[in-house]
Amino acid sequence: YHPLISKHDSYTFYTIKNDKIRLPDTKGGYLILEKTTDQDYSIAKGDTILYRTTKDTLRYRVVDQINIQQGALTYYTAAINEDDLDGPIYDQQIIGKIKGRIDDNIWNAFSLQIWELCIHNLNAAALFTNV
């Protein structure tokens, strides 16, 4: 997992502040990602994925083509020019599927902090009540 991502095993979605990701646009805020470990998780043509490049940077792109070679899934994305291509993207590079965006403002940042605090505390409380 990348250090910029809030990771919680108990729910399906991640949040990530997108100011440190190489993006096609420059709008700040947070990305909502569906975890690759979710049982209903799948990627289809037209989905937007967040992935780690071969240069260990984070990018997101729209999936243009999916191939299966020797049992391994390979994803290809559309690019504006050849300099922007990362080559094929493999399952192990994918961090998640982008489900939405949240603007970067004080209320959203505060709400996300409260949400993460509640999830963390609920998980801790669940450990003690299930004993």
XYZ file of C-alpha atoms in Angstrom:
131
model
C 0.000 0.000 0.000
C 1.081 3.529 -0.708
C 1.667 5.831 2.295
C -0.741 8.475 0.937
C -3.723 6.145 1.219
C -5.926 5.747 4.280
C -6.184 1.967 4.618
C -8.865 0.225 6.642
C -9.476 -3.504 6.235
C -12.991 -3.304 7.624
C -14.663 -1.409 4.816
C -14.725 -1.412 1.055
C -13.494 2.070 0.210
C -10.295 4.070 0.604
C -9.958 7.834 0.606
C -6.867 9.486 -0.775
C -5.915 13.130 -1.029
C -5.044 13.609 -4.675
C -2.638 16.556 -4.451
C 0.425 14.278 -4.643
C -0.702 12.053 -7.520
C 0.205 12.679 -11.133
C -3.228 13.449 -12.538
C -4.618 14.289 -15.964
C -6.306 17.300 -14.367
C -5.238 19.527 -11.504
C -8.435 19.705 -9.450
C -7.586 19.069 -5.810
C -9.596 17.046 -3.347
C -10.028 13.435 -2.342
C -10.561 10.304 -4.397
C -12.848 7.500 -3.231
C -11.391 4.123 -4.201
C -12.984 0.692 -4.192
C -10.583 -1.837 -2.684
C -9.174 -4.557 -4.904
C -9.892 -7.088 -2.141
C -13.669 -6.533 -2.141
C -15.505 -9.698 -3.232
C -17.573 -7.808 -5.842
C -14.546 -5.929 -7.193
C -13.963 -6.110 -10.928
C -12.551 -3.849 -13.594
C -14.251 -3.310 -16.932
C -13.503 -1.203 -19.987
C -14.297 2.421 -19.143
C -13.515 2.110 -15.407
C -11.051 4.556 -13.884
C -8.255 2.872 -11.917
C -5.545 4.158 -9.604
C -2.287 2.300 -10.102
C 1.407 2.364 -9.321
C 3.582 2.994 -12.394
C 6.861 1.222 -13.103
C 8.555 4.396 -11.791
C 6.653 3.967 -8.481
C 4.419 7.001 -8.915
C 0.639 6.969 -8.602
C -1.572 7.659 -11.608
C -5.142 7.188 -12.554
C -6.433 6.345 -15.996
C -9.488 5.038 -17.809
C -9.200 1.386 -18.853
C -9.380 1.085 -22.633
C -8.649 -2.621 -23.141
C -8.313 -5.782 -21.027
C -6.340 -8.848 -22.143
C -5.780 -12.239 -20.550
C -2.426 -13.816 -21.334
C -1.429 -17.092 -19.680
C -4.031 -16.543 -16.971
C -2.816 -13.035 -16.077
C -4.991 -9.972 -16.587
C -3.341 -7.068 -18.375
C -4.952 -3.632 -18.620
C -4.278 -0.941 -21.201
C -5.299 2.685 -20.853
C -5.922 5.457 -23.327
C -3.250 8.160 -23.493
C -3.095 11.577 -25.105
C 0.391 11.018 -26.525
C 3.094 8.331 -26.609
C 5.122 10.048 -23.864
C 2.158 9.528 -21.557
C 2.002 5.725 -21.958
C 2.973 3.467 -19.055
C 2.746 0.247 -21.034
C 0.565 -2.597 -19.817
C -0.769 -2.430 -16.262
C -0.873 -5.665 -14.258
C -3.212 -6.626 -11.399
C -0.496 -6.221 -8.758
C 0.009 -2.558 -9.793
C -3.642 -1.616 -9.278
C -4.557 -0.010 -5.972
C -8.262 0.388 -6.621
C -11.077 1.562 -8.827
C -12.018 5.232 -8.506
C -15.671 5.537 -7.542
C -15.866 9.290 -7.011
C -14.288 12.541 -5.901
C -14.802 14.891 -3.009
C -13.794 18.549 -3.153
C -11.010 19.732 -0.865
C -12.642 22.097 1.599
C -12.676 22.420 5.358
C -16.032 20.650 5.797
C -15.141 17.633 3.680
C -11.712 17.296 5.313
C -13.339 17.491 8.759
C -16.035 14.961 7.788
C -13.439 12.490 6.497
C -11.417 12.796 9.704
C -14.527 12.172 11.828
C -15.516 9.219 9.605
C -12.072 7.602 9.918
C -12.044 8.199 13.675
C -15.496 6.603 14.026
C -14.528 3.582 11.911
C -11.349 3.109 13.945
C -13.194 3.396 17.269
C -16.036 1.119 16.146
C -13.526 -1.535 15.124
C -11.777 -1.308 18.494
C -15.109 -1.506 20.334
C -16.155 -4.524 18.243
C -13.037 -6.394 19.343
C -13.983 -6.043 22.996
C -17.697 -6.808 22.583
C -17.123 -10.036 20.630
C -14.976 -11.613 23.351
